[in-house]
Coordinates of C-alpha atoms in Angstrom, one line a residue:
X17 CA 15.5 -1.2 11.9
X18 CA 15.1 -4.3 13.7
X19 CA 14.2 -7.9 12.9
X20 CA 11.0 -7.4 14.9
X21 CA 10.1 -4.0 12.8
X22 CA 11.2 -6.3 9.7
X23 CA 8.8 -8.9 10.6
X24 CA 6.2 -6.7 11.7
X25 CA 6.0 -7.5 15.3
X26 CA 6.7 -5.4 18.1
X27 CA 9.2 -6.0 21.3
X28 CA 9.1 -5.6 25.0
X29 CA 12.4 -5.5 25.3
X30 CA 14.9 -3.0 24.2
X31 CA 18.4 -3.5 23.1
X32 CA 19.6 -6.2 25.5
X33 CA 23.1 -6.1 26.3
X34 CA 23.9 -10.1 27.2
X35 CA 21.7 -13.4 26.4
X36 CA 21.1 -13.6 30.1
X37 CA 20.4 -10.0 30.5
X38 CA 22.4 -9.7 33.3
X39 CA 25.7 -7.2 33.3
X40 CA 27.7 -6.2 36.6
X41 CA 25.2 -2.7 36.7
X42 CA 23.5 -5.8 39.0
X43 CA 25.8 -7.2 41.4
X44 CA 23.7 -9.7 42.9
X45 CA 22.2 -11.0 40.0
X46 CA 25.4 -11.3 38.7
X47 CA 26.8 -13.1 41.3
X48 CA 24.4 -15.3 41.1
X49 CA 24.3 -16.2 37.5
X50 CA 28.7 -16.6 37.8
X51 CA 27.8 -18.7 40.6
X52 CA 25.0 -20.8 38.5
X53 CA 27.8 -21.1 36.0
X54 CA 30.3 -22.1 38.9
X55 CA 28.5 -25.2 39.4
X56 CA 27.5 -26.0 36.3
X57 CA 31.1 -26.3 35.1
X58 CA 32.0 -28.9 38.3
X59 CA 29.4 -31.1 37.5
X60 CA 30.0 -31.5 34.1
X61 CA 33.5 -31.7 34.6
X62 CA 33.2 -34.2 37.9
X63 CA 30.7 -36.3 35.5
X64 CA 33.6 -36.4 32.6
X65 CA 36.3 -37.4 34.9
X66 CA 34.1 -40.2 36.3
X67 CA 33.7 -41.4 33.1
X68 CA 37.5 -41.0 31.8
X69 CA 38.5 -43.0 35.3
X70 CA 35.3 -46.0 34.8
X71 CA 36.9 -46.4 30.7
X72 CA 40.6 -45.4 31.0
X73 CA 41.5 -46.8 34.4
X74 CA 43.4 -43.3 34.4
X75 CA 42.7 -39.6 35.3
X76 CA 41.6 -37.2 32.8
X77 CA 43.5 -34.9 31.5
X78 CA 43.2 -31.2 32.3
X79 CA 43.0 -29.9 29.2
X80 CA 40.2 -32.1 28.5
X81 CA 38.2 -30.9 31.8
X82 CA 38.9 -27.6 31.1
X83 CA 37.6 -27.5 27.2
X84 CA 34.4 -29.6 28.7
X85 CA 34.0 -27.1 31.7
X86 CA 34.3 -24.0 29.2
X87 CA 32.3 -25.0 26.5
X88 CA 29.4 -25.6 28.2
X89 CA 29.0 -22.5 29.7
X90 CA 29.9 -21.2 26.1
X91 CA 27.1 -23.2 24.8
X92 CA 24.6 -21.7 27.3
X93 CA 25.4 -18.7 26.3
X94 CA 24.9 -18.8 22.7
X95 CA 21.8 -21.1 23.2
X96 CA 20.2 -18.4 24.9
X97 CA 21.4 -15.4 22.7
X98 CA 19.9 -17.8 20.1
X99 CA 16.7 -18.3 21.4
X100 CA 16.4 -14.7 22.3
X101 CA 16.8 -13.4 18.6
X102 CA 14.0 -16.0 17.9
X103 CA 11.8 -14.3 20.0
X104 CA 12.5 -10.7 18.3
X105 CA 14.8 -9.5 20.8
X106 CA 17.9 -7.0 20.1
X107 CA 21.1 -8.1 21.5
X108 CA 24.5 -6.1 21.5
X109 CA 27.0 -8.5 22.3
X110 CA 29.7 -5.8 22.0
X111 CA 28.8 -3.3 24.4
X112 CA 31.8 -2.9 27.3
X113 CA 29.5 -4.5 30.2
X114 CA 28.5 -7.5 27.8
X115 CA 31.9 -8.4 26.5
X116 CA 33.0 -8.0 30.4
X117 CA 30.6 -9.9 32.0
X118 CA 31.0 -13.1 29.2
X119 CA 35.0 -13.1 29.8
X120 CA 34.2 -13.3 32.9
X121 CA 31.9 -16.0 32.7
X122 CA 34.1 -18.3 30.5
X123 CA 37.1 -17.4 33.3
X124 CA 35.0 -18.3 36.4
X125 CA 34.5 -22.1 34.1
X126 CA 37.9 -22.5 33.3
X127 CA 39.0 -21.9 37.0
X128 CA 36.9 -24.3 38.5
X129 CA 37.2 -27.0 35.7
X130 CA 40.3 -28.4 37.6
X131 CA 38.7 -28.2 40.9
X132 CA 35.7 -30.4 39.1
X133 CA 38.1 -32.6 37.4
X134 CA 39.9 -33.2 41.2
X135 CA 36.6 -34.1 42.9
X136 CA 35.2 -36.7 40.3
X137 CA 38.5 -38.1 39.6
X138 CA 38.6 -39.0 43.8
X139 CA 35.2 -40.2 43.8
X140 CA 35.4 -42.1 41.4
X141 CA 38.5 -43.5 42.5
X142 CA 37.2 -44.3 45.6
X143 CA 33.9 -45.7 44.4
X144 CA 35.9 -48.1 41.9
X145 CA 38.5 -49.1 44.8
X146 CA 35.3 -50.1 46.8
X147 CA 33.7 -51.9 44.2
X148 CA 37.0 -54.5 44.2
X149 CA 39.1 -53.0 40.8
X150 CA 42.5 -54.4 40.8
X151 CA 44.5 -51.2 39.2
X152 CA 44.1 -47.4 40.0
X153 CA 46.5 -44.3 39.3
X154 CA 46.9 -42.1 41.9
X155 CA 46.0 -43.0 45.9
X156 CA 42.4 -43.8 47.6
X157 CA 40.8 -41.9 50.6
X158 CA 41.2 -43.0 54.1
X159 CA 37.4 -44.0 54.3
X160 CA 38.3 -46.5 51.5
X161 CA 41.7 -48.0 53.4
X162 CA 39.3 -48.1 56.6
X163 CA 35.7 -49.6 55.5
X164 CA 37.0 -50.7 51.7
X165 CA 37.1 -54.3 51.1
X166 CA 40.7 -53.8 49.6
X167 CA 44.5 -52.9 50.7
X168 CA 45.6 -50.3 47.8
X169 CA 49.8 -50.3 47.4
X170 CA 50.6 -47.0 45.7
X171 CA 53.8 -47.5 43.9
X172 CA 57.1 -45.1 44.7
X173 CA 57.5 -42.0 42.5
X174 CA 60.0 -42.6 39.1
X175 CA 62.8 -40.8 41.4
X176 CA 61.8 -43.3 44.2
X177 CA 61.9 -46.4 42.1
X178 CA 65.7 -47.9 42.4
X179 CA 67.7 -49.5 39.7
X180 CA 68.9 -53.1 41.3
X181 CA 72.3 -54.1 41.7
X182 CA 74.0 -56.6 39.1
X183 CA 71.0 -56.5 37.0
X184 CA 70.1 -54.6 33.8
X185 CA 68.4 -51.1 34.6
X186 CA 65.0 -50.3 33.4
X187 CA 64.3 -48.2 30.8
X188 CA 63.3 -44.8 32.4
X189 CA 59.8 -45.1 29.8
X190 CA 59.0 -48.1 32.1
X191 CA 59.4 -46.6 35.0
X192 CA 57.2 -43.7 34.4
X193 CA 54.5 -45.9 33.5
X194 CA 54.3 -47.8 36.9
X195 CA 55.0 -44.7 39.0
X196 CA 52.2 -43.5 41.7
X197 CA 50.5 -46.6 40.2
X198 CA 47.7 -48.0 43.0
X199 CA 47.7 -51.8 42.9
X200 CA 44.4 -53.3 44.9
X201 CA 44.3 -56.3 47.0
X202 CA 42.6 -58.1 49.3
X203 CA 42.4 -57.3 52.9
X204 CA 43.7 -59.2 55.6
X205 CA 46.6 -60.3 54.3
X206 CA 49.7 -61.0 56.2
X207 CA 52.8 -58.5 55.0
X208 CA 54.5 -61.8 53.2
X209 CA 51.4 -62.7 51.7
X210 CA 51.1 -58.8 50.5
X211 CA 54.4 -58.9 49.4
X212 CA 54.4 -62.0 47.1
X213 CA 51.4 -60.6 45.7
X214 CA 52.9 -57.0 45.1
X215 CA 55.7 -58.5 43.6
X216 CA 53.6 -60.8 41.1
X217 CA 51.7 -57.9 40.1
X218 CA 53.8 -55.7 39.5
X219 CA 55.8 -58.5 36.7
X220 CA 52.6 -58.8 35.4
X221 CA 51.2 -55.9 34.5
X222 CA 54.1 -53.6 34.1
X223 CA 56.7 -56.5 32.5
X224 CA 59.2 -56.5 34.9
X225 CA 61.8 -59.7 35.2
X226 CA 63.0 -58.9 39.1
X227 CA 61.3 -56.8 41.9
X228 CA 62.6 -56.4 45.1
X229 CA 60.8 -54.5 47.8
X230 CA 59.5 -53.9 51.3
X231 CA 56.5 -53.6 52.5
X232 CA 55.0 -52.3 56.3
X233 CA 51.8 -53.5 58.0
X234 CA 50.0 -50.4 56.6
X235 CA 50.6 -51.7 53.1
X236 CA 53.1 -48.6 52.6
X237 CA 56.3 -49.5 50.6
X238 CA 59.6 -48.6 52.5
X239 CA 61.7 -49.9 49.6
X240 CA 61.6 -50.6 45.8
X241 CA 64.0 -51.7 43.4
X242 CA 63.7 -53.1 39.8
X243 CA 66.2 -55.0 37.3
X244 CA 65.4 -56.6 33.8
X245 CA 67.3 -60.0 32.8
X246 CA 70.6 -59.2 30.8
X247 CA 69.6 -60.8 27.5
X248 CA 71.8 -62.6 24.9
X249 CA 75.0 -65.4 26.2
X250 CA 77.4 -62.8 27.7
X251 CA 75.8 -63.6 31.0
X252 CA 76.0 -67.2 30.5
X253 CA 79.7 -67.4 29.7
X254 CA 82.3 -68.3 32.4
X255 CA 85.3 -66.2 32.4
X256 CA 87.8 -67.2 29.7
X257 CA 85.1 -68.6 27.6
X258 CA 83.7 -67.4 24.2
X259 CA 80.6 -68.3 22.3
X260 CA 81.3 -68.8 18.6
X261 CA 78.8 -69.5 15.7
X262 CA 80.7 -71.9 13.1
X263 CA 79.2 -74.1 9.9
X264 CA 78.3 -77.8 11.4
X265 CA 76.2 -80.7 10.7
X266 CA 75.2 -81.5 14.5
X267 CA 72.8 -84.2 15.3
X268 CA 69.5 -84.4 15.0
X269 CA 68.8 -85.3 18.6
X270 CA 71.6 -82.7 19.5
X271 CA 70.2 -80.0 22.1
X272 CA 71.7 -77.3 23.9
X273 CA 73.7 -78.1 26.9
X274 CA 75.0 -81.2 24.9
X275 CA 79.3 -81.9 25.2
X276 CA 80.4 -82.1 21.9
X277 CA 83.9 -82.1 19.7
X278 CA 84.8 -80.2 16.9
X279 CA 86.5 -82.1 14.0
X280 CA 87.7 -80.4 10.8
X281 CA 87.2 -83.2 8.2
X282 CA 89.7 -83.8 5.1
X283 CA 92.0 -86.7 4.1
X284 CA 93.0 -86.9 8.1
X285 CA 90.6 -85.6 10.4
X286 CA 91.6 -83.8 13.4
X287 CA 90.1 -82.5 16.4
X288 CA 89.8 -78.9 17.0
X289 CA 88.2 -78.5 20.5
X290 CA 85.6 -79.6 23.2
X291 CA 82.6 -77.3 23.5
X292 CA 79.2 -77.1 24.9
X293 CA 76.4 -76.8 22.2
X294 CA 74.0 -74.0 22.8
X295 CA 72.0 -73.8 19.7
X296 CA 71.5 -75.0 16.4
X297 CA 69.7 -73.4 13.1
X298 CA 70.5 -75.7 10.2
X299 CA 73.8 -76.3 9.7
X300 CA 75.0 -73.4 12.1
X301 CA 75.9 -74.0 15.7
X302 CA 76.6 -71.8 18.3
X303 CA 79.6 -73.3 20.7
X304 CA 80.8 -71.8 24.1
X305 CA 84.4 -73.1 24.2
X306 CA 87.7 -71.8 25.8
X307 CA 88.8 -68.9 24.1
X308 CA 92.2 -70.0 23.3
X309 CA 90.2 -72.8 21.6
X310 CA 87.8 -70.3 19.8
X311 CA 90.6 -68.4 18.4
X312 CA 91.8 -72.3 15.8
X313 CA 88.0 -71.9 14.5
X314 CA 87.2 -69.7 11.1
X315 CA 83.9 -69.3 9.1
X316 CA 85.1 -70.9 5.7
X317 CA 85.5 -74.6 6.9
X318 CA 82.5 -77.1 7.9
X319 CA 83.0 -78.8 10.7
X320 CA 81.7 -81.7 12.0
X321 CA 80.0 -82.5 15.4
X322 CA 81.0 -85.3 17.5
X323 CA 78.1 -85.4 20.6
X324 CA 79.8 -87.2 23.5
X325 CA 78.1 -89.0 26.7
X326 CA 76.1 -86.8 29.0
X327 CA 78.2 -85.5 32.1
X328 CA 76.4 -84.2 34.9
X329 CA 77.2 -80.2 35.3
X330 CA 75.8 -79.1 38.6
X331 CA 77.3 -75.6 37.4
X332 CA 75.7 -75.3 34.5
X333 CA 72.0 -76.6 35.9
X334 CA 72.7 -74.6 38.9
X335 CA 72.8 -71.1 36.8
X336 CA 69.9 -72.2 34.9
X337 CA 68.1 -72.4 37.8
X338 CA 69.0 -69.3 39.5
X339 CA 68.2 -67.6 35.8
X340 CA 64.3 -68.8 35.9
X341 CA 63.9 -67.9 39.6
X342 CA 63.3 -65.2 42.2
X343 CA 66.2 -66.6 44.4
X344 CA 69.7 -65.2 43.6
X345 CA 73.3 -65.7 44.6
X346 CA 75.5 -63.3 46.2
X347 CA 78.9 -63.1 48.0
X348 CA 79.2 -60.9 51.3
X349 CA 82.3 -60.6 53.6
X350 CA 81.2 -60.2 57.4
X351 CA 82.7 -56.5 58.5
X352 CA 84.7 -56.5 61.7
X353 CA 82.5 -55.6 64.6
X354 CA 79.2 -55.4 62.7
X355 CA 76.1 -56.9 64.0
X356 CA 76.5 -60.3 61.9
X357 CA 79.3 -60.9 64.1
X358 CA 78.7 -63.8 66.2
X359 CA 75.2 -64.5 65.0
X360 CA 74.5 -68.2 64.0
X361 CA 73.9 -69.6 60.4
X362 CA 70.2 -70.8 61.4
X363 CA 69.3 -67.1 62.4
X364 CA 69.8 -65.4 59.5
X365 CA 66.8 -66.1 56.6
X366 CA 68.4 -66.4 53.4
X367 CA 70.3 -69.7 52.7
X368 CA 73.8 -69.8 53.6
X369 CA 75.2 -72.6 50.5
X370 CA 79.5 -71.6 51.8
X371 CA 81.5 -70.2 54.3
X372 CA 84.9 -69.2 53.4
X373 CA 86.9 -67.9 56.6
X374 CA 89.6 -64.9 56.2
X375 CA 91.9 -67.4 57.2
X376 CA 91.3 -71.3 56.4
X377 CA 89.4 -73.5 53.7
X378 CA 85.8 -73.3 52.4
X379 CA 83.3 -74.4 54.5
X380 CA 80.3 -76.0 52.5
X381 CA 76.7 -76.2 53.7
X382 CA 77.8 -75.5 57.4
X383 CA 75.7 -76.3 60.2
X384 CA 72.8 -73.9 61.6
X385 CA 75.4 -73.9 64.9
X386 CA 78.1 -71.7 63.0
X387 CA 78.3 -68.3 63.8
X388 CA 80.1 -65.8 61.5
X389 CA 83.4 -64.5 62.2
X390 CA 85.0 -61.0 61.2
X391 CA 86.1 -61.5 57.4
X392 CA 84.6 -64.2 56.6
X393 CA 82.7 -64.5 52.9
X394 CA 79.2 -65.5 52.8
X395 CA 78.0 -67.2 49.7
X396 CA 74.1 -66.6 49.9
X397 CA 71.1 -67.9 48.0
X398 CA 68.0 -66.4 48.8
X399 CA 65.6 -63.6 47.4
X400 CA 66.8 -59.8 46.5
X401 CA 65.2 -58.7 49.9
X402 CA 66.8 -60.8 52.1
X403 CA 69.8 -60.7 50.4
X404 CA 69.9 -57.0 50.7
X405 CA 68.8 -57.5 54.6
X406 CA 71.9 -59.5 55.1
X407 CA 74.0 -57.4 53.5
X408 CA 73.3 -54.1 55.8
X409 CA 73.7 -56.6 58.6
X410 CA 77.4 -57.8 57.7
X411 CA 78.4 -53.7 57.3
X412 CA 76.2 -52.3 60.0
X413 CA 78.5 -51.7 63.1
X414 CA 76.8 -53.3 66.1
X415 CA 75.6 -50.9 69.0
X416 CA 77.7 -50.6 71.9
X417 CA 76.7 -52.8 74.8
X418 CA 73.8 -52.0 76.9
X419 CA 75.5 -50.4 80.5
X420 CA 72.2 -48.9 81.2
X421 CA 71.3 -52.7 82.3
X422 CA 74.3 -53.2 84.6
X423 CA 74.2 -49.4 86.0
X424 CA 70.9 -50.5 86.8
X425 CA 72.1 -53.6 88.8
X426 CA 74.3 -51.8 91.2
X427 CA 71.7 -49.4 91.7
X428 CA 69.5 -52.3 92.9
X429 CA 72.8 -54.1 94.6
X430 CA 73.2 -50.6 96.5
X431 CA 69.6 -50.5 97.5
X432 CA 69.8 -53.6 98.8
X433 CA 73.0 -52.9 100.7
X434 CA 71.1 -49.6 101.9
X435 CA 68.7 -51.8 104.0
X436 CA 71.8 -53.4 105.5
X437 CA 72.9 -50.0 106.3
X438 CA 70.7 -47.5 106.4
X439 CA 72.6 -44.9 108.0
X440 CA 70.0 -43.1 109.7
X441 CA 68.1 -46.6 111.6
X442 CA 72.1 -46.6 112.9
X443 CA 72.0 -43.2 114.4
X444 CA 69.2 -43.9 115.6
X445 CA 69.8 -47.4 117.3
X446 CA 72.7 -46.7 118.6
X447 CA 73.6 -47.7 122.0
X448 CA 70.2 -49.3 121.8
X449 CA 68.6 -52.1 120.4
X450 CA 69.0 -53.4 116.7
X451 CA 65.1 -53.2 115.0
X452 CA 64.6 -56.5 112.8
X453 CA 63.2 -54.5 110.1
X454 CA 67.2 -55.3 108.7
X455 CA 66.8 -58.4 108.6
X456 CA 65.7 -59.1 104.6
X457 CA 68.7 -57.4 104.0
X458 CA 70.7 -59.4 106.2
X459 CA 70.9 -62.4 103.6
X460 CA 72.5 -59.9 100.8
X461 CA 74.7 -58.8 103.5
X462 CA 76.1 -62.2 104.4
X463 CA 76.7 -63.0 100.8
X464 CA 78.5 -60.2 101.1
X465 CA 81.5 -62.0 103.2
X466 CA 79.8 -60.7 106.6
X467 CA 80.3 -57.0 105.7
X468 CA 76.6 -56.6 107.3
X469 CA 78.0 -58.1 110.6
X470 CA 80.4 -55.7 110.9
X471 CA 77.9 -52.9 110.1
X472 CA 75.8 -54.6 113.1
X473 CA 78.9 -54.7 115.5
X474 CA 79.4 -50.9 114.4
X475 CA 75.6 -49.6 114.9
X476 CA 75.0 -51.8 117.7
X477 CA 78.0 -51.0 120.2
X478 CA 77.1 -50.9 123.7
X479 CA 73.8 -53.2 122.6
X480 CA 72.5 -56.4 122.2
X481 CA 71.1 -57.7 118.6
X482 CA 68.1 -58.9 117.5
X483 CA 67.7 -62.8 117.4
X484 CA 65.9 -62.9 114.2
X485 CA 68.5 -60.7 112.4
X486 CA 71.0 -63.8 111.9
X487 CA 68.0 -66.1 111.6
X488 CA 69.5 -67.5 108.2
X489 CA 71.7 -70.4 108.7
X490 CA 72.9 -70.2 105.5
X491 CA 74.2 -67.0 105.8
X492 CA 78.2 -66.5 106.5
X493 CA 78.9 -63.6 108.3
X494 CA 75.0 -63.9 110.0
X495 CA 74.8 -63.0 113.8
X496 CA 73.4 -65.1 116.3
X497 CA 71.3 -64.2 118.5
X498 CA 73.7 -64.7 121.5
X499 CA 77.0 -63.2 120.2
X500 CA 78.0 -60.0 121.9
X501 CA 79.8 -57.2 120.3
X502 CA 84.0 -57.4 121.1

């Protein structure tokens, strides 16, 4: 017995298969009805990864688009089986063509839900690009680079992303989170001005110490490297030096960099070493001294601290400067025959600080005039990019010397010597009258050592010339107008 019989009320309709009443014994109506559900799916998926992009700054995940896309189908479904037994209906949601037509239903949601998630993520992204956001994932449209009042930079893939030379790598954690990253800026920009600003950003936001890349006119990055500062004092330590932490009672006005001595106190004090304070933390200081020097020192003896006069240490000033800024310094030996070779100091764009020849002493600050020379070593100081610039220069073997340029020349040279002789106004003048159409020709000639006055004597035998042919005075071998063949 049914609920309606139960209740006392009768039913129209009979035994229902599915909530929507619709099975495949209707193809239409059930192509309809998947295809109502189709679309309902994309737009609540589109609407969620919309949201996910406007709150995250990131797409959505696909799981998440899927459960969204499937569950409101789902809910559909069961709303209307729902309201269906409320209205003393009888529903048998396990016939064959009911349990088909659902899976079906619930498949056609979940295949779509990506396609949804897709098209609201790119809209989205567009829409936010547009509006002037500073950070997407992922790339814009093509309307957006065109009409948008931004330049997006999309960051290299973690594959892409290089590790930079004499510089700690970066962890492979940070490179996934900046890769295929979209960084917005302002348009019209020059490519430097896009550049400094690329390179700020990326330190920024994804904590990185150095950045070197490249950048086109499109705002598409040819090259991209990254390095993190090596941390702790090795870096900081000349060769054959050692840091050493020892029990002290430095000055109070004692700071690092400071020149100090190390005396070991008792009945008669005695000096230990010379070393260069680098920190303090009570009564412990940290020394860099000579090794040898490091090696007299133990950890069960209190020294004292002797702070001597300030000395200046260009050296020392000069690596602490290179250490807080973008600049670096780099030795590169010019390569025999490569295109650096014979190019002056002035041309190249990072600074040139020393030149020392293969053969001969160092050269110091040398004039923009120089040119470099086949082994010499170029001390440089100048950012990663044009560092790295200079560097495929000095090993780059230069291209072989144009001859297209100078075959072209003779061409001309034999053209020109063609309307001294042109064969066929020969064969034809001859015995006869020399036409002054040569004449243009006759200058080249006669520069020639008189080789066209020879040609004259041989096309014109038996004739007389032209008077304007040898109308040039300046002309060597020119005819006159009253010379007469031998």
């Amino acid at each position: 017995m049914g609920l309606s019989s139960a209740i006392g009320l009768s039913s129209a309709t009979d035994a229902v298969p599915l909530a929507t009443g619709v099975t495949f014994s209707e193809p239409l109506r059930a192509a309809a009805t998947l295809l109502l559900f189709a679309c309902l799916a994309l737009l609540i998926t589109g609407s969620i990864a919309a949201l996910y992009r406007w709150y995250f700054r990131q797409r959505a995940p696909e799981g998440v688009a899927v459960l969204f896309g499937v569950s409101v189908v789902v809910l559909y479904l069961n709303t209307t089986s729902l309201g269906g037994l409320i209205g003393g209906g009888e529903f048998e949601l396990l016939r064959l063509d009911a349990v088909l037509f659902n899976v079906v239903a619930v498949g056609v949601a979940a295949a779509v839900s990506p396609a949804g998630l897709r098209v609201g993520d790119t809209v989205a992204r567009n829409v936010f690009a547009m509006a002037g956001g500073k950070r997407l994932e992922g790339e814009v449209g093509a309307v957006v680079r065109t009409v948008g009042r931004v330049t997006p930079v999309t960051l290299p893939a973690v594959e892409d992303i290089e590790d930079m030379e004499s510089y700690e790598a970066v962890s492979p954690d940070r490179k996934a989170e900046m890769a295929e990253k979209t960084l917005l800026f302002p348009r019209r920009l020059t490519v430097e001005e896009l550049r400094t600003r690329l390179v700020a950003r990326v330190k920024e936001d994804f904590g990185i110490t150095y950045v070197d890349v490249d950048v086109d006119e499109r705002g598409e990055i040819e090259y991209f490297a990254v390095g993190s500062r090596a941390a702790g004092l090795g870096p900081t330590l000349a060769p054959g030096t050692a840091a050493v932490a020892i029990t002290a009672d430095p000055a109070n006005t004692a700071t690092p960099g400071d020149v100090v001595q190390v005396w070991r106190g008792g009945e008669a004090p005695e000096r230990v070493a010379t070393a260069e304070l680098r920190a303090t933390a009570g009564d412990v200081a940290t020394l860099a001294l000579d090794a040898a020097d490091a090696e007299r020192l133990d950890d069960a003896t209190a020294y004292r601290l002797v702070t001597l006069p300030a000395q200046p240490q260009a050296d020392r000033e000069f690596a602490s400067l290179l250490r807080s800024a973008d600049e670096t310094m780099s030795v590169v030996t010019v390569a025999e025959g490569s295109e650096l070779v014979g190019t002056a100091v002035g041309d190249v764009s990072a600074v040139v600080a020393a030149i020392r020849p293969a053969e001969g002493s160092v050269r110091a600050l040398p004039p923009r005039s120089d040119v470099f020379e086949p082994g010499d070593a170029v001390y440089l100081v100048g950012r990663l990019d044009a560092i790295r610039r200079f560097e495929a220069a000095a090993t780059t073997p230069a291209e072989p010397a144009d001859e297209g340029g100078s075959g072209t020349d003779e061409v001309g040279t034999g053209a020109d010597e063609g309307g001294v002789r042109d064969e066929g106004d020969t064969e034809t003048d001859e015995g006869g009258m020399a036409t002054g159409e040569a004449g243009p020709g006759a200058g080249t000639a006669g520069s020639e050592g008189g080789s066209g006055d020879e040609t004259e004597a041989e096309s014109n035998a038996g004739g007389s010339d032209d008077g304007d042919r040898g109308s040039d005075p300046d002309d060597a071998g020119a005819a006159s107008g009253d010379r007469k063949p031998d």
